[in-house]
PDB file of C-alpha atoms in Angstrom:
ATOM      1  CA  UNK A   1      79.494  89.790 -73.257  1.00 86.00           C
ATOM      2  CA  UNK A   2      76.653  87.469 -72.199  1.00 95.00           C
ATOM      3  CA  UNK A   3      72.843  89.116 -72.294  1.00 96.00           C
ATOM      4  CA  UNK A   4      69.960  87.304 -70.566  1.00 96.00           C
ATOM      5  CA  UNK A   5      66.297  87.984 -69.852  1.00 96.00           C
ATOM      6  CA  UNK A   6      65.932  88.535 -66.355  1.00 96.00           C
ATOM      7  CA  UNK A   7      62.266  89.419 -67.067  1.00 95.00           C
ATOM      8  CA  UNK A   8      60.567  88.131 -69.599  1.00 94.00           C
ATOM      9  CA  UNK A   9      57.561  90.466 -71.551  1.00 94.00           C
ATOM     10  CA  UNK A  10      54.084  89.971 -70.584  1.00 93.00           C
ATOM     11  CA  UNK A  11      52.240  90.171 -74.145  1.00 95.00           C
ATOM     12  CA  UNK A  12      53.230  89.542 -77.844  1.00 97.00           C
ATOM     13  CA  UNK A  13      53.428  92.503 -80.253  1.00 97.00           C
ATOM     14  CA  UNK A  14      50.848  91.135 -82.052  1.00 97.00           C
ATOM     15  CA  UNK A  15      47.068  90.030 -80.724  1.00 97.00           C
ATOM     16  CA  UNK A  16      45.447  86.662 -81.824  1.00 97.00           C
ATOM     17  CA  UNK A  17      42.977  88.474 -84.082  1.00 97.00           C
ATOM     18  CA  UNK A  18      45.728  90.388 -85.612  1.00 97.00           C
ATOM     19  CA  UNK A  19      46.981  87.931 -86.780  1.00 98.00           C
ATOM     20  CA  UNK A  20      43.417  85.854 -87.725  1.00 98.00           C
ATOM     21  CA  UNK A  21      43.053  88.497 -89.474  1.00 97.00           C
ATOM     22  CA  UNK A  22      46.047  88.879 -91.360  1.00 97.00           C
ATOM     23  CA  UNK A  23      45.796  85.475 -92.510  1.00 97.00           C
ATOM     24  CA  UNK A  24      41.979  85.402 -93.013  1.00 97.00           C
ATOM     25  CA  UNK A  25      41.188  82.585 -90.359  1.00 97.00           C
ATOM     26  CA  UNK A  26      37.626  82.921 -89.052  1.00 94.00           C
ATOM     27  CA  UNK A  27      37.924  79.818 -86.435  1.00 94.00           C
ATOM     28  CA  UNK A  28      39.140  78.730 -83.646  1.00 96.00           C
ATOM     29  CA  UNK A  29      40.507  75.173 -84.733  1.00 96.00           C
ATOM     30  CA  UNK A  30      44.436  76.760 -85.085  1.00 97.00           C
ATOM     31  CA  UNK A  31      44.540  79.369 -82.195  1.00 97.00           C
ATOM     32  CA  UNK A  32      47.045  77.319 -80.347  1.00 97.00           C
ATOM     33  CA  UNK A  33      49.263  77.086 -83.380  1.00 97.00           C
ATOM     34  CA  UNK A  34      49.187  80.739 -84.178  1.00 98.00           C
ATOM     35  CA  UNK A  35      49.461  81.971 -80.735  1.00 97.00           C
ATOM     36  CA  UNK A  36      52.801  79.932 -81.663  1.00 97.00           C
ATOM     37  CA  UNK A  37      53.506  81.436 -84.555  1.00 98.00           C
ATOM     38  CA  UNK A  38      53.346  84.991 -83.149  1.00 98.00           C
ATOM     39  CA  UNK A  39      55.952  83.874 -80.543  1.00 97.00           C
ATOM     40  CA  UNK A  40      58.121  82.354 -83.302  1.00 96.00           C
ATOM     41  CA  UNK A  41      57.253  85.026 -85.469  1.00 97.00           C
ATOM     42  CA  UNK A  42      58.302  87.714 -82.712  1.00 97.00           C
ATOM     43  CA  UNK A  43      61.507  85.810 -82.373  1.00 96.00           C
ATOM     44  CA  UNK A  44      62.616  85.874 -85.577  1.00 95.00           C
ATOM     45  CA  UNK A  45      61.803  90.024 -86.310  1.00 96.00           C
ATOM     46  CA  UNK A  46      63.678  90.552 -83.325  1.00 96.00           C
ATOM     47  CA  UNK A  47      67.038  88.712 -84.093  1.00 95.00           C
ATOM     48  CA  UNK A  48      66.585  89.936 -87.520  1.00 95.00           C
ATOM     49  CA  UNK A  49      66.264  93.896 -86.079  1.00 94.00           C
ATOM     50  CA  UNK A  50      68.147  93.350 -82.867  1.00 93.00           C
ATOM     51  CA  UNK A  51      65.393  95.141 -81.024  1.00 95.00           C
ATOM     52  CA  UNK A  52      62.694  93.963 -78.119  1.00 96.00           C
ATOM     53  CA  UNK A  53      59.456  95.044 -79.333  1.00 97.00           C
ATOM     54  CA  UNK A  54      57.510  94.431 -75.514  1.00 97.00           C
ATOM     55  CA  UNK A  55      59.010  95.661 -72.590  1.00 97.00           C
ATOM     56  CA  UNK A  56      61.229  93.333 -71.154  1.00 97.00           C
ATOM     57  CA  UNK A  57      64.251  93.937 -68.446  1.00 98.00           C
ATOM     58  CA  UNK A  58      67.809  92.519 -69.529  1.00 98.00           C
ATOM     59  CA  UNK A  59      71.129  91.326 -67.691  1.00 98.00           C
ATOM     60  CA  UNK A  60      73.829  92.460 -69.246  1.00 98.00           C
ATOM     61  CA  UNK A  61      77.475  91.096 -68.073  1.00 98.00           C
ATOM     62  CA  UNK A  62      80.773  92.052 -69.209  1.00 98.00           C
ATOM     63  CA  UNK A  63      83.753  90.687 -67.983  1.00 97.00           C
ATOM     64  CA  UNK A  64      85.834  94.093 -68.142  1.00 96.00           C
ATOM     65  CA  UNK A  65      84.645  97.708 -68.337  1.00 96.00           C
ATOM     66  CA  UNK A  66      84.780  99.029 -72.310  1.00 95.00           C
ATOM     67  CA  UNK A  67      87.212 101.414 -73.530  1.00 91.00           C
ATOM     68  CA  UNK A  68      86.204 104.747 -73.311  1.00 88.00           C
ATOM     69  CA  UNK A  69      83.311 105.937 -71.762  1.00 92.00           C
ATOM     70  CA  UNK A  70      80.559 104.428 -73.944  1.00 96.00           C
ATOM     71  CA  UNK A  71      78.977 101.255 -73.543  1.00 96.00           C
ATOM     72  CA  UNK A  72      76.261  99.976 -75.745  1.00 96.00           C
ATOM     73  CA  UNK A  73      72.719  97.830 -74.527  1.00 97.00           C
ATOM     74  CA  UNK A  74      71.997  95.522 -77.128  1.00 96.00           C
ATOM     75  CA  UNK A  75      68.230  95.068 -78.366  1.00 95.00           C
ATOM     76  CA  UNK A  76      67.019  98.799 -77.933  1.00 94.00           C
ATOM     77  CA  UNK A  77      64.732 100.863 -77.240  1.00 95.00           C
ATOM     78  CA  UNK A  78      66.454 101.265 -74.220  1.00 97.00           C
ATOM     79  CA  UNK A  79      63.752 102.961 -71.645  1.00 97.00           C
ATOM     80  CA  UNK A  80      66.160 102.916 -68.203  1.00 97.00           C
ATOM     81  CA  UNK A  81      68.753 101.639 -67.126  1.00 97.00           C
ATOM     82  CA  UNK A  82      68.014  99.675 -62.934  1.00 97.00           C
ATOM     83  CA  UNK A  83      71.361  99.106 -62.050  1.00 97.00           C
ATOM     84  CA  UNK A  84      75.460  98.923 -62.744  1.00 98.00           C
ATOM     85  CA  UNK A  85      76.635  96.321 -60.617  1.00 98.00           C
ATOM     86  CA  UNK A  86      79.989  95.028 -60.142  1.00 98.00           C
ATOM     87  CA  UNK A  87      82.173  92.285 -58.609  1.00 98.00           C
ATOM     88  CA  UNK A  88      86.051  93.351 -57.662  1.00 97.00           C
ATOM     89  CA  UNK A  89      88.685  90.343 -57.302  1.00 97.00           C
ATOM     90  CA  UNK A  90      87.470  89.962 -53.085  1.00 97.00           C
ATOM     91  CA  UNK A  91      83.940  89.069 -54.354  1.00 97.00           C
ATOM     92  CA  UNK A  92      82.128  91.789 -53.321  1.00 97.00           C
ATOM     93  CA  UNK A  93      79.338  93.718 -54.771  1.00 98.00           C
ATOM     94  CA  UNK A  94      79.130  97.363 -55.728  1.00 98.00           C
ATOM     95  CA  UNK A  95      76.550  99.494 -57.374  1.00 98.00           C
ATOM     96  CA  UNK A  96      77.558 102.338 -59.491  1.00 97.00           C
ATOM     97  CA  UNK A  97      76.329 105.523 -58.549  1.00 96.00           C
ATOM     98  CA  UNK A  98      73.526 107.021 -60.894  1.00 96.00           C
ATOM     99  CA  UNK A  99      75.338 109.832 -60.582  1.00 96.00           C
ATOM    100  CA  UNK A 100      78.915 108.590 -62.465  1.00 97.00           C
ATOM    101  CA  UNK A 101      76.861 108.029 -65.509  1.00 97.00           C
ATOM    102  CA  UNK A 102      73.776 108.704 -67.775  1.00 94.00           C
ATOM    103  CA  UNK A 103      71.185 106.700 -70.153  1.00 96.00           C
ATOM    104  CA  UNK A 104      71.088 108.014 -73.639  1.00 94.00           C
ATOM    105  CA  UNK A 105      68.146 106.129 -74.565  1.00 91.00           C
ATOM    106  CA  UNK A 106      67.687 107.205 -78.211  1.00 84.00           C
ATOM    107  CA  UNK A 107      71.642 105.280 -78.905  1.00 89.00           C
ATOM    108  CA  UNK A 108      70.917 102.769 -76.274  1.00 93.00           C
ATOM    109  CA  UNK A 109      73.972 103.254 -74.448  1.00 96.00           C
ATOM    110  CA  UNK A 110      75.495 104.314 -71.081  1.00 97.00           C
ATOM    111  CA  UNK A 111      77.929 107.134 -71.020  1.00 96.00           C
ATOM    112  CA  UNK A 112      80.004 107.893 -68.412  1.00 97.00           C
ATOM    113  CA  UNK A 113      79.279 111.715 -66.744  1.00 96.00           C
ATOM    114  CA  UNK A 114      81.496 114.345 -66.757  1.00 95.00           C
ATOM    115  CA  UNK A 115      84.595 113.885 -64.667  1.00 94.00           C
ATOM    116  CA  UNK A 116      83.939 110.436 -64.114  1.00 95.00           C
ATOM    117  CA  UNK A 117      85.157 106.804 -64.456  1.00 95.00           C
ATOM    118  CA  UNK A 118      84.599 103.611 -64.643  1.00 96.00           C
ATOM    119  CA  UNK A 119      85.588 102.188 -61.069  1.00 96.00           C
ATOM    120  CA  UNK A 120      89.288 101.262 -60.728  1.00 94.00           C
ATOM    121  CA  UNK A 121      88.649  98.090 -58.344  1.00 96.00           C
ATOM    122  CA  UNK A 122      90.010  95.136 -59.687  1.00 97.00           C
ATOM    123  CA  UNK A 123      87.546  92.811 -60.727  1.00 97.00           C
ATOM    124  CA  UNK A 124      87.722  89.418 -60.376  1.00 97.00           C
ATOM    125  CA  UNK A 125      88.387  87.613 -63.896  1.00 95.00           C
ATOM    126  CA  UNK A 126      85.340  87.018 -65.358  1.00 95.00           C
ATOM    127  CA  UNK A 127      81.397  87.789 -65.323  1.00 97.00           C
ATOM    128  CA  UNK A 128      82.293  90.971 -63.563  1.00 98.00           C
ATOM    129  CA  UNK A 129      80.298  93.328 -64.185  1.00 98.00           C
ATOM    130  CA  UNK A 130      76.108  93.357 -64.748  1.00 98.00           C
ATOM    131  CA  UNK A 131      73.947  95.970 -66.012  1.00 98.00           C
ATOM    132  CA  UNK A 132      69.808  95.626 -65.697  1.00 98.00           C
ATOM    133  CA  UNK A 133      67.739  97.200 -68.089  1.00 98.00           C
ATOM    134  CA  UNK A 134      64.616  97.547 -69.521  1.00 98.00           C
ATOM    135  CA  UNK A 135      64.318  97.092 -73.152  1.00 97.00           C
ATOM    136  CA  UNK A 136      61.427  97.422 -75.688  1.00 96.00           C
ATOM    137  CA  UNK A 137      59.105 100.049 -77.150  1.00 96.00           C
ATOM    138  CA  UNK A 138      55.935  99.611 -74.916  1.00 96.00           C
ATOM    139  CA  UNK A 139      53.759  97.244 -72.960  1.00 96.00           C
ATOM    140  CA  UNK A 140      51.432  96.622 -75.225  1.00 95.00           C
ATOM    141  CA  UNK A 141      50.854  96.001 -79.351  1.00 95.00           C
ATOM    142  CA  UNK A 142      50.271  99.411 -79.340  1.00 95.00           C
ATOM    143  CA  UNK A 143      53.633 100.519 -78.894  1.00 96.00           C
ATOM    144  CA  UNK A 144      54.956  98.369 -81.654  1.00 96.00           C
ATOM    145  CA  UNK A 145      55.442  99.923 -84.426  1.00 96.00           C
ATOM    146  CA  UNK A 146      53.636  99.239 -87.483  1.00 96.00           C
ATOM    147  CA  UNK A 147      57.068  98.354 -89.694  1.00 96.00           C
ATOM    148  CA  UNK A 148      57.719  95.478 -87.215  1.00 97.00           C
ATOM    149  CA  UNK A 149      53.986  94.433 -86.809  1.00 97.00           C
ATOM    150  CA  UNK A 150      53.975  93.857 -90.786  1.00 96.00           C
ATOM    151  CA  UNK A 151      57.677  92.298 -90.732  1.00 96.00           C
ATOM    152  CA  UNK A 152      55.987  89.458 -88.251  1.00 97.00           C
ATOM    153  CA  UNK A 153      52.790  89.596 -90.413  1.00 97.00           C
ATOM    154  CA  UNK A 154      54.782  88.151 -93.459  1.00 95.00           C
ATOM    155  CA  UNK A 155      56.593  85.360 -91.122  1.00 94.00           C
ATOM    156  CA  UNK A 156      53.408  84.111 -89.680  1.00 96.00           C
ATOM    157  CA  UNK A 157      51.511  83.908 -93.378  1.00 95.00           C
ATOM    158  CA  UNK A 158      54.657  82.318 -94.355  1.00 91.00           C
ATOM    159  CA  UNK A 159      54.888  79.663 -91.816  1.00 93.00           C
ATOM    160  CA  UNK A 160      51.080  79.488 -91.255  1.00 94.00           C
ATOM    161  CA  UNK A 161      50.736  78.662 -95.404  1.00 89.00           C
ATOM    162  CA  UNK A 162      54.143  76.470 -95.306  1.00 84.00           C
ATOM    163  CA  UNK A 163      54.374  74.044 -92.742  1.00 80.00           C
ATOM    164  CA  UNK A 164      57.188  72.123 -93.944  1.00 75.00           C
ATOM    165  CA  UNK A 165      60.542  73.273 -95.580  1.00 70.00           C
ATOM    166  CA  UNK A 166      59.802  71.646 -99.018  1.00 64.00           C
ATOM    167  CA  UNK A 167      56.810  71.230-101.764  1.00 63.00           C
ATOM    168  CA  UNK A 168      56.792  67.312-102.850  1.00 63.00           C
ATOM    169  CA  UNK A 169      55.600  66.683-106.020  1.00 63.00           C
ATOM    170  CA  UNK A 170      56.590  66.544-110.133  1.00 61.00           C
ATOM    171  CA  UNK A 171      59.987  68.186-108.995  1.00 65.00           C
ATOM    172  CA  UNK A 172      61.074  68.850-104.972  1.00 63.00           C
ATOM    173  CA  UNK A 173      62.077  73.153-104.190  1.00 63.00           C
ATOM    174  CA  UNK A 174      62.794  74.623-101.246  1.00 65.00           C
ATOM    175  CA  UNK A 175      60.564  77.668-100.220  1.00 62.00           C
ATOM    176  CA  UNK A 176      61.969  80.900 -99.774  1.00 68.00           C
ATOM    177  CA  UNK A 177      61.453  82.782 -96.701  1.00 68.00           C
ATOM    178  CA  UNK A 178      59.395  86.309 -98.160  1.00 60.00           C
TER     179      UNK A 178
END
């Protein structure tokens, strides 16, 4: 299993002044290092959660079809599903048919339909097979919700507050992460 971007999100679950705000920064002087802290910040919720927050589209690739009839997107929501492509052992492309299968967005997972399998082809050894999706809960900070907005809240104060991994002085700590 190997997932990549194939398109990346246009905005950051949380705005600039969000996150001013949160930390109680009235000027301008460190807008380029929060505006990096978001994205690190954003990074960090979502590896923790396993979740996209901004709609973003995914490649999927398997090298084999799974067992059964299930087979599970990583970072949900899942809002559609653009494509099941795959490669048989000649090289050549095939798109499943919408039809064979259906998007059960609230699991984040495709599920074969009725009477139907995966195709029987034989698929060439590896990188076989590629589902596209699109991942996240909205377009904008909106559509985040408000447990993951505070989540990335704490990481930004943290790392805004704590710019190194250690306090120096009578005796040397690490800091915890909140």
């Amino acid at each position: 299993r190997f997932l990549s971007v194939a398109a990346a999100a246009t905005a950051e679950p949380l705005t600039l002044d969000e996150a001013k705000l949160h930390l109680k920064v009235d000027g301008n002087d460190d807008d380029t290092l929060i505006i990096g802290l978001i994205a690190a910040a954003r990074e960090i919720a979502e590896n923790v959660s396993w979740r996209t927050y901004i709609t973003r589209s995914y490649n999927l690739t398997l090298d084999y079809w799974p067992a059964g009839g299930t087979l599970w997107l990583p970072r949900p929501p899942v809002q559609s599903v653009t494509s099941v492509t795959y490669i048989d052992s000649s090289d050549v492309t095939s798109t499943m048919s919408t039809s064979d299968y259906y998007l059960d967005t609230a699991a984040g997972r495709v599920v074969l339909a009725y009477n139907s399998t995966w195709p029987t082809v034989t698929l060439r050894p590896r990188a076989a097979i590629t589902v596209r999706y699109v991942a996240g809960y909205g377009d904008t900070p909106g559509d985040v919700p408000g447990m993951a907005k505070a989540a990335m809240k704490l990481i930004i104060g943290h790392l805004y507050e704590n710019r190194e991994a250690v306090v120096v002085g009578s005796i040397v700590n690490k800091l915890p992460l909140a």
